[in-house]
């Protein structure tokens, strides 16, 4: 019965599996940011750049994985390819937030150049990271 | 309060409160978790290798891409 109960709530498990990897990586980014801040290599006010990876990225990863599981896309599209499409949604949101927060290091032109590399990294992260978490959580 | 009164109270409390059922796990879930973790991961083929090479080359050629990448992770 407990095993059956643990197989329930697939959407919550899918969300958690999606959120996990960017949340861990955020610690690395935050560590680098703090070191840069302590050594005064980061200009003041750049803390605003952390809002997007802290608040938006992990939640969108979770929701994207939830979408993958709830729509039953596993038979039709690989999780890596599905994850590689996420930057198409995420990058415009990042550019918009950067513009709203007055972050000049990131413009639409930069986004267009960076998009293929971001998609490639996402493909690998989703195929080997989120895919692994989905397997461990029995999201088949 | 003497021993007789104490044992009377003990009996009354035991009678009033039913014993807890054993609600613990009957099976150990950890071996199942280990089995799933040890399942073979997808093959790292030529396409994935080409992607890694592309990513490394683009970061080496355009180091400004690195903060943009970090912004999206």
JSON list of C-alpha atoms in Angstrom, two decimals, chain A residues 14-128:
[
{"chain": "A", "resi": 14, "resn": "UNK", "atom": "CA", "xyz": [7.50, 15.57, -11.87]},
{"chain": "A", "resi": 15, "resn": "UNK", "atom": "CA", "xyz": [7.66, 19.13, -10.61]},
{"chain": "A", "resi": 16, "resn": "UNK", "atom": "CA", "xyz": [10.20, 18.17, -7.93]},
{"chain": "A", "resi": 17, "resn": "UNK", "atom": "CA", "xyz": [12.35, 16.25, -10.41]},
{"chain": "A", "resi": 18, "resn": "UNK", "atom": "CA", "xyz": [12.40, 19.28, -12.70]},
{"chain": "A", "resi": 19, "resn": "UNK", "atom": "CA", "xyz": [13.21, 21.79, -9.99]},
{"chain": "A", "resi": 20, "resn": "UNK", "atom": "CA", "xyz": [16.09, 19.82, -8.47]},
{"chain": "A", "resi": 21, "resn": "UNK", "atom": "CA", "xyz": [18.90, 20.37, -10.98]},
{"chain": "A", "resi": 22, "resn": "UNK", "atom": "CA", "xyz": [18.64, 24.18, -11.39]},
{"chain": "A", "resi": 23, "resn": "UNK", "atom": "CA", "xyz": [18.21, 24.52, -7.63]},
{"chain": "A", "resi": 24, "resn": "UNK", "atom": "CA", "xyz": [21.49, 22.69, -7.04]},
{"chain": "A", "resi": 25, "resn": "UNK", "atom": "CA", "xyz": [23.24, 24.63, -9.76]},
{"chain": "A", "resi": 26, "resn": "UNK", "atom": "CA", "xyz": [21.99, 27.87, -8.25]},
{"chain": "A", "resi": 27, "resn": "UNK", "atom": "CA", "xyz": [24.18, 27.17, -5.22]},
{"chain": "A", "resi": 28, "resn": "UNK", "atom": "CA", "xyz": [27.22, 27.11, -7.52]},
{"chain": "A", "resi": 29, "resn": "UNK", "atom": "CA", "xyz": [26.17, 30.39, -9.16]},
{"chain": "A", "resi": 30, "resn": "UNK", "atom": "CA", "xyz": [25.44, 31.95, -5.78]},
{"chain": "A", "resi": 31, "resn": "UNK", "atom": "CA", "xyz": [28.83, 30.80, -4.45]},
{"chain": "A", "resi": 32, "resn": "UNK", "atom": "CA", "xyz": [30.60, 32.33, -7.44]},
{"chain": "A", "resi": 33, "resn": "UNK", "atom": "CA", "xyz": [28.60, 35.50, -7.05]},
{"chain": "A", "resi": 34, "resn": "UNK", "atom": "CA", "xyz": [29.47, 35.80, -3.36]},
{"chain": "A", "resi": 35, "resn": "UNK", "atom": "CA", "xyz": [33.17, 35.24, -4.05]},
{"chain": "A", "resi": 36, "resn": "UNK", "atom": "CA", "xyz": [33.02, 37.87, -6.80]},
{"chain": "A", "resi": 37, "resn": "UNK", "atom": "CA", "xyz": [31.23, 40.21, -4.45]},
{"chain": "A", "resi": 38, "resn": "UNK", "atom": "CA", "xyz": [33.77, 39.69, -1.66]},
{"chain": "A", "resi": 39, "resn": "UNK", "atom": "CA", "xyz": [36.69, 40.28, -4.02]},
{"chain": "A", "resi": 40, "resn": "UNK", "atom": "CA", "xyz": [34.83, 43.30, -5.43]},
{"chain": "A", "resi": 41, "resn": "UNK", "atom": "CA", "xyz": [34.98, 42.05, -8.99]},
{"chain": "A", "resi": 42, "resn": "UNK", "atom": "CA", "xyz": [31.25, 42.35, -9.51]},
{"chain": "A", "resi": 43, "resn": "UNK", "atom": "CA", "xyz": [29.74, 45.78, -10.06]},
{"chain": "A", "resi": 44, "resn": "UNK", "atom": "CA", "xyz": [27.23, 46.98, -7.48]},
{"chain": "A", "resi": 45, "resn": "UNK", "atom": "CA", "xyz": [23.60, 46.40, -8.34]},
{"chain": "A", "resi": 46, "resn": "UNK", "atom": "CA", "xyz": [24.20, 43.21, -10.26]},
{"chain": "A", "resi": 47, "resn": "UNK", "atom": "CA", "xyz": [22.42, 41.30, -7.49]},
{"chain": "A", "resi": 48, "resn": "UNK", "atom": "CA", "xyz": [19.24, 41.93, -9.43]},
{"chain": "A", "resi": 49, "resn": "UNK", "atom": "CA", "xyz": [20.52, 39.46, -12.02]},
{"chain": "A", "resi": 50, "resn": "UNK", "atom": "CA", "xyz": [20.02, 36.68, -9.45]},
{"chain": "A", "resi": 51, "resn": "UNK", "atom": "CA", "xyz": [16.24, 37.19, -9.36]},
{"chain": "A", "resi": 52, "resn": "UNK", "atom": "CA", "xyz": [15.72, 35.33, -12.65]},
{"chain": "A", "resi": 53, "resn": "UNK", "atom": "CA", "xyz": [17.77, 32.18, -11.91]},
{"chain": "A", "resi": 54, "resn": "UNK", "atom": "CA", "xyz": [16.46, 32.06, -8.35]},
{"chain": "A", "resi": 55, "resn": "UNK", "atom": "CA", "xyz": [12.77, 32.64, -8.89]},
{"chain": "A", "resi": 56, "resn": "UNK", "atom": "CA", "xyz": [11.89, 31.89, -12.49]},
{"chain": "A", "resi": 57, "resn": "UNK", "atom": "CA", "xyz": [14.27, 29.24, -13.85]},
{"chain": "A", "resi": 58, "resn": "UNK", "atom": "CA", "xyz": [13.72, 26.44, -11.29]},
{"chain": "A", "resi": 59, "resn": "UNK", "atom": "CA", "xyz": [9.95, 26.89, -11.35]},
{"chain": "A", "resi": 60, "resn": "UNK", "atom": "CA", "xyz": [9.82, 26.80, -15.13]},
{"chain": "A", "resi": 61, "resn": "UNK", "atom": "CA", "xyz": [11.97, 23.66, -15.15]},
{"chain": "A", "resi": 62, "resn": "UNK", "atom": "CA", "xyz": [9.52, 22.05, -12.73]},
{"chain": "A", "resi": 63, "resn": "UNK", "atom": "CA", "xyz": [6.49, 23.11, -14.74]},
{"chain": "A", "resi": 64, "resn": "UNK", "atom": "CA", "xyz": [8.15, 22.03, -18.01]},
{"chain": "A", "resi": 65, "resn": "UNK", "atom": "CA", "xyz": [8.79, 18.55, -16.62]},
{"chain": "A", "resi": 66, "resn": "UNK", "atom": "CA", "xyz": [5.25, 18.43, -15.26]},
{"chain": "A", "resi": 67, "resn": "UNK", "atom": "CA", "xyz": [4.03, 19.22, -18.77]},
{"chain": "A", "resi": 68, "resn": "UNK", "atom": "CA", "xyz": [6.24, 16.46, -20.20]},
{"chain": "A", "resi": 69, "resn": "UNK", "atom": "CA", "xyz": [4.82, 13.89, -17.79]},
{"chain": "A", "resi": 70, "resn": "UNK", "atom": "CA", "xyz": [1.20, 15.04, -17.84]},
{"chain": "A", "resi": 71, "resn": "UNK", "atom": "CA", "xyz": [0.99, 15.12, -21.64]},
{"chain": "A", "resi": 72, "resn": "UNK", "atom": "CA", "xyz": [2.58, 11.66, -21.85]},
{"chain": "A", "resi": 73, "resn": "UNK", "atom": "CA", "xyz": [5.18, 12.89, -24.32]},
{"chain": "A", "resi": 74, "resn": "UNK", "atom": "CA", "xyz": [7.75, 10.23, -23.49]},
{"chain": "A", "resi": 75, "resn": "UNK", "atom": "CA", "xyz": [6.64, 8.00, -26.34]},
{"chain": "A", "resi": 76, "resn": "UNK", "atom": "CA", "xyz": [6.76, 10.83, -28.88]},
{"chain": "A", "resi": 77, "resn": "UNK", "atom": "CA", "xyz": [9.71, 13.04, -28.00]},
{"chain": "A", "resi": 78, "resn": "UNK", "atom": "CA", "xyz": [12.91, 12.50, -26.04]},
{"chain": "A", "resi": 79, "resn": "UNK", "atom": "CA", "xyz": [13.24, 14.40, -22.79]},
{"chain": "A", "resi": 80, "resn": "UNK", "atom": "CA", "xyz": [16.45, 15.99, -24.04]},
{"chain": "A", "resi": 81, "resn": "UNK", "atom": "CA", "xyz": [14.73, 17.45, -27.10]},
{"chain": "A", "resi": 82, "resn": "UNK", "atom": "CA", "xyz": [11.80, 18.61, -25.00]},
{"chain": "A", "resi": 83, "resn": "UNK", "atom": "CA", "xyz": [14.15, 20.30, -22.53]},
{"chain": "A", "resi": 84, "resn": "UNK", "atom": "CA", "xyz": [16.05, 21.95, -25.39]},
{"chain": "A", "resi": 85, "resn": "UNK", "atom": "CA", "xyz": [12.84, 23.75, -26.39]},
{"chain": "A", "resi": 86, "resn": "UNK", "atom": "CA", "xyz": [12.48, 25.35, -22.94]},
{"chain": "A", "resi": 87, "resn": "UNK", "atom": "CA", "xyz": [14.96, 28.20, -23.71]},
{"chain": "A", "resi": 88, "resn": "UNK", "atom": "CA", "xyz": [12.60, 29.34, -26.47]},
{"chain": "A", "resi": 89, "resn": "UNK", "atom": "CA", "xyz": [10.22, 30.28, -23.64]},
{"chain": "A", "resi": 90, "resn": "UNK", "atom": "CA", "xyz": [12.82, 31.07, -21.02]},
{"chain": "A", "resi": 91, "resn": "UNK", "atom": "CA", "xyz": [15.16, 33.36, -22.97]},
{"chain": "A", "resi": 92, "resn": "UNK", "atom": "CA", "xyz": [12.54, 35.97, -23.93]},
{"chain": "A", "resi": 93, "resn": "UNK", "atom": "CA", "xyz": [11.35, 35.98, -20.31]},
{"chain": "A", "resi": 94, "resn": "UNK", "atom": "CA", "xyz": [14.95, 36.50, -19.19]},
{"chain": "A", "resi": 95, "resn": "UNK", "atom": "CA", "xyz": [15.47, 39.34, -21.66]},
{"chain": "A", "resi": 96, "resn": "UNK", "atom": "CA", "xyz": [12.20, 40.95, -20.57]},
{"chain": "A", "resi": 97, "resn": "UNK", "atom": "CA", "xyz": [13.08, 40.75, -16.89]},
{"chain": "A", "resi": 98, "resn": "UNK", "atom": "CA", "xyz": [16.60, 42.03, -17.54]},
{"chain": "A", "resi": 99, "resn": "UNK", "atom": "CA", "xyz": [15.14, 45.02, -19.38]},
{"chain": "A", "resi": 100, "resn": "UNK", "atom": "CA", "xyz": [12.64, 45.66, -16.58]},
{"chain": "A", "resi": 101, "resn": "UNK", "atom": "CA", "xyz": [15.39, 45.52, -13.96]},
{"chain": "A", "resi": 102, "resn": "UNK", "atom": "CA", "xyz": [17.74, 47.71, -15.97]},
{"chain": "A", "resi": 103, "resn": "UNK", "atom": "CA", "xyz": [20.36, 44.99, -16.50]},
{"chain": "A", "resi": 104, "resn": "UNK", "atom": "CA", "xyz": [22.27, 46.10, -19.55]},
{"chain": "A", "resi": 105, "resn": "UNK", "atom": "CA", "xyz": [24.48, 43.04, -19.91]},
{"chain": "A", "resi": 106, "resn": "UNK", "atom": "CA", "xyz": [21.63, 41.11, -21.51]},
{"chain": "A", "resi": 107, "resn": "UNK", "atom": "CA", "xyz": [19.76, 42.34, -24.56]},
{"chain": "A", "resi": 108, "resn": "UNK", "atom": "CA", "xyz": [17.70, 40.68, -27.28]},
{"chain": "A", "resi": 109, "resn": "UNK", "atom": "CA", "xyz": [20.78, 40.63, -29.54]},
{"chain": "A", "resi": 110, "resn": "UNK", "atom": "CA", "xyz": [22.81, 38.84, -26.90]},
{"chain": "A", "resi": 111, "resn": "UNK", "atom": "CA", "xyz": [19.95, 36.39, -26.42]},
{"chain": "A", "resi": 112, "resn": "UNK", "atom": "CA", "xyz": [19.86, 35.50, -30.12]},
{"chain": "A", "resi": 113, "resn": "UNK", "atom": "CA", "xyz": [23.58, 34.75, -30.10]},
{"chain": "A", "resi": 114, "resn": "UNK", "atom": "CA", "xyz": [23.42, 32.77, -26.86]},
{"chain": "A", "resi": 115, "resn": "UNK", "atom": "CA", "xyz": [20.25, 30.80, -27.66]},
{"chain": "A", "resi": 116, "resn": "UNK", "atom": "CA", "xyz": [21.87, 27.87, -29.56]},
{"chain": "A", "resi": 117, "resn": "UNK", "atom": "CA", "xyz": [24.47, 27.32, -26.81]},
{"chain": "A", "resi": 118, "resn": "UNK", "atom": "CA", "xyz": [21.78, 27.53, -24.11]},
{"chain": "A", "resi": 119, "resn": "UNK", "atom": "CA", "xyz": [19.63, 25.03, -26.02]},
{"chain": "A", "resi": 120, "resn": "UNK", "atom": "CA", "xyz": [22.59, 22.65, -26.35]},
{"chain": "A", "resi": 121, "resn": "UNK", "atom": "CA", "xyz": [23.32, 22.83, -22.61]},
{"chain": "A", "resi": 122, "resn": "UNK", "atom": "CA", "xyz": [19.64, 22.31, -21.84]},
{"chain": "A", "resi": 123, "resn": "UNK", "atom": "CA", "xyz": [19.50, 19.28, -24.10]},
{"chain": "A", "resi": 124, "resn": "UNK", "atom": "CA", "xyz": [22.29, 17.61, -22.15]},
{"chain": "A", "resi": 125, "resn": "UNK", "atom": "CA", "xyz": [20.99, 18.73, -18.74]},
{"chain": "A", "resi": 126, "resn": "UNK", "atom": "CA", "xyz": [17.53, 17.40, -19.46]},
{"chain": "A", "resi": 127, "resn": "UNK", "atom": "CA", "xyz": [18.65, 14.17, -21.07]},
{"chain": "A", "resi": 128, "resn": "UNK", "atom": "CA", "xyz": [21.10, 13.16, -18.35]}
]
